[in-house]
Amino acid sequence: MAGNAAYDWDSFDSEDYLEHNYAALHDEDRKILNIVRDFLCGHSFDTDTRGVDVGTGTNLYPALAMLPFCREISLLDFSGANRIWLTRQLREYSANWDSYWKVLTEQEVYRSVERPRERLRRHTTVQKWDILGSVPEARWDVGTMFFVAESITTFREEFTMALGKFCALLKPGAPFAMTFMENSKGYEVGGKSFPALGIGLVDVRDEMWELGNGLEFHHVNVDFQPLRDGCSGVILVHGHVK
Ligand SMILES: C[S@@+](CC[C@H](N)C(=O)[O-])C[C@H]1O[C@@H](n2cnc3c(N)ncnc32)[C@H](O)[C@@H]1O
């Protein structure tokens, strides 16, 4: 059992994580993208909208999902290695993300973004952030946090804290989407072990009912993948911050 601070996040092997998870589009990510895309498309955002993705790691698809709606997107991560990877990718993201973008373009608003690489470069910044640290005033209008709260610790209190502090970053009423590994026992990246708290739908419901309104929960089955092996599915929740 260990908390978030016991792990060397700066030595997270970004390329290895990318290779195992996002080099090719997997069926569960396609399903997640479909749900998040359609959820976001159900809102009208003003021209000043600011989006945030917490614990971005090497996953660009939450930012791509928010891209047409945001004037600014902040990608927040505690890991120096992941921030370097992100800063490089923002210059000209790699071809593997094209298949994710293609799923998004099934909705018209994404097709209206002619040059997604350029838009992401111009509108997105990367910042060092500790989601378990102090919270500034609620400043973002829409947010995502994928595979973070349950995958940065084995402590229940830190899982709870990450969810509360994520919601506190968003303005009241802001739409959000989060994903979680179900029943994960931890994961290996580049030969190093990283923690997870084995949670299920009930745990996410218990934590979220007092943080969000209009909550919808989804369960997505996971096909075999090396890094997601041993995890029985993905839980997705979306709603609006109270
Ligand atoms: C399992 S990865 C998820 C990455 C990505 N969001 C995804 O969907 O695959 C967990 C991420 O949380 C980041 N992280 C770990 N501790 C954190 C903290 N205290 N605050 C913010 N991010 C943290 C890690 O660097 C890593 O990028």
Short mmCIF file of C-alpha atoms and ligand atoms in Angstrom, two decimals:
data_model
loop_
_atom_site.label_atom_id
_atom_site.label_comp_id
_atom_site.label_asym_id
_atom_site.label_seq_id
_atom_site.Cartn_x
_atom_site.Cartn_y
_atom_site.Cartn_z
CA MET A 1 0.00 0.00 0.00
CA ALA A 2 1.43 3.38 -0.94
CA GLY A 3 0.25 6.90 -1.61
CA ASN A 4 0.87 9.17 -4.56
CA ALA A 5 4.05 10.70 -3.13
CA ALA A 6 5.77 7.30 -2.91
CA TYR A 7 6.11 7.04 -6.70
CA ASP A 8 8.66 8.61 -9.02
CA TRP A 9 6.28 10.23 -11.50
CA ASP A 10 9.11 12.15 -13.15
CA SER A 11 10.54 8.87 -14.42
CA PHE A 12 7.23 7.78 -15.99
CA ASP A 13 8.19 6.28 -19.37
CA SER A 14 5.89 8.33 -21.60
CA GLU A 15 6.73 6.50 -24.84
CA ASP A 16 6.15 3.09 -23.31
CA TYR A 17 2.77 4.18 -21.90
CA LEU A 18 1.78 5.66 -25.25
CA GLU A 19 2.90 2.55 -27.15
CA HIS A 20 0.85 0.20 -24.99
CA ASN A 21 -2.26 2.31 -24.71
CA TYR A 22 -2.67 4.78 -27.54
CA ALA A 23 -0.44 3.82 -30.50
CA ALA A 24 -3.56 2.23 -32.00
CA LEU A 25 -7.20 3.08 -31.30
CA HIS A 26 -8.75 0.35 -29.14
CA ASP A 27 -12.40 -0.47 -29.03
CA GLU A 28 -12.96 0.83 -25.48
CA ASP A 29 -11.37 4.19 -26.32
CA ARG A 30 -13.62 4.46 -29.39
CA LYS A 31 -16.65 3.85 -27.16
CA ILE A 32 -15.43 6.39 -24.58
CA LEU A 33 -14.79 8.96 -27.32
CA ASN A 34 -18.27 8.46 -28.77
CA ILE A 35 -19.92 9.03 -25.39
CA VAL A 36 -17.79 12.05 -24.40
CA ARG A 37 -18.13 13.63 -27.87
CA ASP A 38 -21.93 13.35 -27.82
CA PHE A 39 -22.10 14.60 -24.22
CA LEU A 40 -20.05 17.70 -25.06
CA CYS A 41 -22.02 18.31 -28.26
CA GLY A 42 -25.17 18.59 -26.14
CA HIS A 43 -23.92 21.92 -24.70
CA SER A 44 -23.59 25.41 -26.06
CA PHE A 45 -20.25 26.91 -25.06
CA ASP A 46 -19.42 30.59 -25.38
CA THR A 47 -16.37 31.87 -27.27
CA ASP A 48 -14.41 32.40 -24.06
CA THR A 49 -14.60 28.79 -22.84
CA ARG A 50 -11.57 27.43 -20.98
CA GLY A 51 -11.06 23.69 -20.77
CA VAL A 52 -8.83 21.60 -18.54
CA ASP A 53 -7.57 18.02 -18.65
CA VAL A 54 -5.98 16.77 -15.43
CA GLY A 55 -3.23 14.11 -15.42
CA THR A 56 -3.05 14.16 -19.21
CA GLY A 57 -0.09 11.79 -19.41
CA THR A 58 0.30 10.78 -23.06
CA ASN A 59 -3.40 10.84 -23.85
CA LEU A 60 -4.42 13.62 -26.23
CA TYR A 61 -7.97 12.48 -26.92
CA PRO A 62 -9.68 14.28 -23.99
CA ALA A 63 -8.11 17.53 -25.27
CA LEU A 64 -9.14 16.70 -28.85
CA ALA A 65 -12.70 16.11 -27.63
CA MET A 66 -12.77 19.62 -26.08
CA LEU A 67 -10.94 21.30 -28.99
CA PRO A 68 -13.80 22.88 -30.99
CA PHE A 69 -15.41 24.34 -27.87
CA CYS A 70 -12.45 25.98 -26.12
CA ARG A 71 -10.52 29.20 -26.56
CA GLU A 72 -7.90 27.78 -24.18
CA ILE A 73 -7.13 24.24 -22.98
CA SER A 74 -4.83 23.59 -20.01
CA LEU A 75 -3.15 20.18 -19.76
CA LEU A 76 -2.08 19.58 -16.15
CA ASP A 77 0.30 16.83 -15.05
CA PHE A 78 2.59 16.23 -12.10
CA SER A 79 5.13 14.22 -14.14
CA GLY A 80 8.01 16.15 -15.73
CA ALA A 81 8.49 13.37 -18.30
CA ASN A 82 4.86 13.58 -19.39
CA ARG A 83 4.98 17.39 -19.57
CA ILE A 84 8.03 17.20 -21.87
CA TRP A 85 6.24 14.62 -24.04
CA LEU A 86 3.12 16.81 -24.19
CA THR A 87 5.03 19.97 -25.05
CA ARG A 88 6.67 18.17 -27.99
CA GLN A 89 3.40 16.65 -29.18
CA LEU A 90 1.65 19.99 -29.14
CA ARG A 91 4.04 21.29 -31.81
CA GLU A 92 2.69 18.72 -34.32
CA TYR A 93 0.85 15.75 -32.87
CA SER A 94 1.65 12.27 -34.21
CA ALA A 95 -0.31 10.38 -36.85
CA ASN A 96 -1.73 7.86 -34.33
CA TRP A 97 -4.13 10.59 -33.09
CA ASP A 98 -5.73 10.88 -36.53
CA SER A 99 -7.90 7.81 -35.94
CA TYR A 100 -9.16 9.36 -32.66
CA TRP A 101 -9.93 12.62 -34.45
CA LYS A 102 -11.79 10.66 -37.14
CA VAL A 103 -14.19 9.29 -34.50
CA LEU A 104 -14.82 12.84 -33.29
CA THR A 105 -15.54 14.11 -36.81
CA GLU A 106 -18.68 11.98 -36.89
CA GLN A 107 -20.17 15.14 -35.37
CA GLU A 108 -20.31 18.27 -37.52
CA VAL A 109 -18.72 20.64 -35.00
CA TYR A 110 -15.43 18.70 -35.21
CA ARG A 111 -15.50 18.68 -39.01
CA SER A 112 -15.63 22.47 -38.87
CA VAL A 113 -12.11 22.48 -37.33
CA GLU A 114 -10.05 22.49 -40.52
CA ARG A 115 -6.59 22.10 -38.99
CA PRO A 116 -6.83 20.33 -35.60
CA ARG A 117 -3.03 20.16 -35.19
CA GLU A 118 -2.70 23.89 -35.58
CA ARG A 119 -5.69 24.60 -33.35
CA LEU A 120 -4.35 22.36 -30.60
CA ARG A 121 -0.91 23.99 -30.83
CA ARG A 122 -2.29 27.51 -30.66
CA HIS A 123 -4.87 27.02 -27.94
CA THR A 124 -3.28 24.55 -25.51
CA THR A 125 -0.75 24.92 -22.71
CA VAL A 126 0.98 22.42 -20.41
CA GLN A 127 1.38 23.10 -16.68
CA LYS A 128 2.85 21.35 -13.67
CA TRP A 129 0.03 20.42 -11.31
CA ASP A 130 -0.53 18.29 -8.23
CA ILE A 131 -4.21 17.34 -8.11
CA LEU A 132 -3.78 16.46 -4.44
CA GLY A 133 -2.32 19.91 -3.69
CA SER A 134 -3.95 23.26 -3.05
CA VAL A 135 -6.89 24.36 -5.19
CA PRO A 136 -7.13 27.84 -6.66
CA GLU A 137 -10.51 29.41 -7.30
CA ALA A 138 -12.74 27.54 -9.74
CA ARG A 139 -11.47 28.77 -13.06
CA TRP A 140 -12.30 26.29 -15.85
CA ASP A 141 -15.59 25.94 -17.78
CA VAL A 142 -15.28 22.31 -18.90
CA GLY A 143 -12.99 19.52 -17.73
CA THR A 144 -11.81 15.94 -18.16
CA MET A 145 -9.76 13.62 -15.97
CA PHE A 146 -9.06 10.20 -17.47
CA PHE A 147 -7.61 7.26 -15.52
CA VAL A 148 -6.12 9.47 -12.79
CA ALA A 149 -7.99 9.42 -9.44
CA GLU A 150 -7.79 5.61 -9.09
CA SER A 151 -4.43 5.24 -10.92
CA ILE A 152 -2.17 7.54 -8.88
CA THR A 153 -2.52 5.94 -5.44
CA THR A 154 -3.65 2.91 -3.48
CA PHE A 155 -5.20 5.12 -0.75
CA ARG A 156 -8.94 5.64 -0.72
CA GLU A 157 -8.53 9.10 0.87
CA GLU A 158 -6.36 10.26 -2.06
CA PHE A 159 -8.88 8.89 -4.58
CA THR A 160 -11.62 10.89 -2.83
CA MET A 161 -9.39 13.96 -2.63
CA ALA A 162 -8.51 13.84 -6.36
CA LEU A 163 -12.21 13.75 -7.31
CA GLY A 164 -13.10 16.63 -4.98
CA LYS A 165 -10.19 18.79 -6.12
CA PHE A 166 -10.88 18.11 -9.80
CA CYS A 167 -14.47 19.28 -9.37
CA ALA A 168 -13.28 22.30 -7.39
CA LEU A 169 -11.18 23.42 -10.38
CA LEU A 170 -14.37 23.78 -12.42
CA LYS A 171 -16.99 26.54 -12.19
CA PRO A 172 -20.38 25.52 -10.77
CA GLY A 173 -22.46 23.98 -13.55
CA ALA A 174 -19.42 23.13 -15.69
CA PRO A 175 -19.72 19.91 -17.71
CA PHE A 176 -17.10 17.25 -17.00
CA ALA A 177 -16.20 13.68 -17.96
CA MET A 178 -14.01 11.23 -16.07
CA THR A 179 -12.89 7.67 -16.69
CA PHE A 180 -11.65 5.00 -14.27
CA MET A 181 -10.07 1.57 -14.49
CA GLU A 182 -12.33 -0.94 -12.77
CA ASN A 183 -10.71 -3.33 -10.26
CA SER A 184 -7.17 -2.40 -11.32
CA LYS A 185 -4.32 -3.73 -9.19
CA GLY A 186 -1.76 -1.30 -10.56
CA TYR A 187 0.19 -1.12 -13.79
CA GLU A 188 3.71 -1.26 -15.18
CA VAL A 189 5.23 1.43 -17.34
CA GLY A 190 8.74 0.97 -18.73
CA GLY A 191 9.44 -1.78 -16.19
CA LYS A 192 8.35 0.35 -13.19
CA SER A 193 5.27 -0.30 -11.08
CA PHE A 194 2.63 2.35 -10.61
CA PRO A 195 -0.28 2.18 -8.16
CA ALA A 196 -4.02 1.76 -8.47
CA LEU A 197 -6.93 1.53 -6.11
CA GLY A 198 -9.29 -1.28 -7.10
CA ILE A 199 -12.60 0.52 -7.44
CA GLY A 200 -15.97 -0.26 -9.03
CA LEU A 201 -19.04 1.61 -10.22
CA VAL A 202 -20.44 1.75 -6.68
CA ASP A 203 -17.33 3.57 -5.45
CA VAL A 204 -17.53 6.16 -8.22
CA ARG A 205 -21.25 6.69 -7.54
CA ASP A 206 -20.64 7.04 -3.78
CA GLU A 207 -17.99 9.71 -4.33
CA MET A 208 -19.70 11.63 -7.10
CA TRP A 209 -23.29 12.03 -5.91
CA GLU A 210 -22.45 15.06 -3.77
CA LEU A 211 -20.07 16.57 -6.34
CA GLY A 212 -22.17 16.49 -9.49
CA ASN A 213 -25.64 16.96 -10.96
CA GLY A 214 -27.16 15.08 -13.90
CA LEU A 215 -24.64 12.27 -13.49
CA GLU A 216 -24.59 9.46 -16.04
CA PHE A 217 -22.51 6.36 -15.53
CA HIS A 218 -21.32 3.98 -18.24
CA HIS A 219 -19.50 0.67 -18.10
CA VAL A 220 -17.25 -0.17 -21.04
CA ASN A 221 -15.79 -3.66 -21.46
CA VAL A 222 -12.05 -3.93 -22.03
CA ASP A 223 -10.54 -6.26 -24.63
CA PHE A 224 -7.07 -7.60 -23.98
CA GLN A 225 -4.40 -4.93 -23.68
CA PRO A 226 -1.10 -5.36 -21.90
CA LEU A 227 -1.42 -2.32 -19.63
CA ARG A 228 -5.11 -2.75 -18.98
CA ASP A 229 -4.77 -6.47 -18.38
CA GLY A 230 -6.34 -7.54 -15.12
CA CYS A 231 -8.73 -4.60 -15.15
CA SER A 232 -12.30 -5.75 -15.71
CA GLY A 233 -13.61 -2.69 -17.51
CA VAL A 234 -13.69 1.07 -17.71
CA ILE A 235 -16.14 3.28 -15.83
CA LEU A 236 -17.11 6.59 -17.37
CA VAL A 237 -19.05 9.32 -15.60
CA HIS A 238 -20.20 12.63 -16.98
CA GLY A 239 -22.30 15.38 -15.51
CA HIS A 240 -22.16 18.98 -14.25
CA VAL A 241 -20.32 20.27 -11.21
CA LYS A 242 -22.59 21.27 -8.31
C1 LIG B 1 -2.60 6.29 -15.46
S1 LIG B 1 -1.95 7.79 -16.02
C2 LIG B 1 -3.33 8.44 -16.96
C3 LIG B 1 -2.84 9.27 -18.12
C4 LIG B 1 -3.92 9.73 -19.11
N1 LIG B 1 -4.84 10.69 -18.51
C5 LIG B 1 -4.69 8.62 -19.75
O1 LIG B 1 -5.89 8.80 -19.99
O2 LIG B 1 -4.11 7.59 -20.12
C6 LIG B 1 -1.95 8.82 -14.54
C7 LIG B 1 -1.45 10.22 -14.83
O3 LIG B 1 -1.56 10.98 -13.63
C8 LIG B 1 -0.39 11.76 -13.48
N2 LIG B 1 -0.25 12.07 -12.04
C9 LIG B 1 0.27 11.31 -11.05
N3 LIG B 1 0.17 11.93 -9.87
C10 LIG B 1 -0.42 13.12 -10.10
C11 LIG B 1 -0.78 14.22 -9.27
N4 LIG B 1 -0.57 14.21 -7.95
N5 LIG B 1 -1.36 15.30 -9.85
C12 LIG B 1 -1.60 15.33 -11.19
N6 LIG B 1 -1.27 14.32 -12.03
C13 LIG B 1 -0.69 13.22 -11.47
C14 LIG B 1 0.70 10.88 -14.05
O4 LIG B 1 1.86 11.60 -14.37
C15 LIG B 1 0.02 10.28 -15.26
O5 LIG B 1 0.13 11.12 -16.36
#
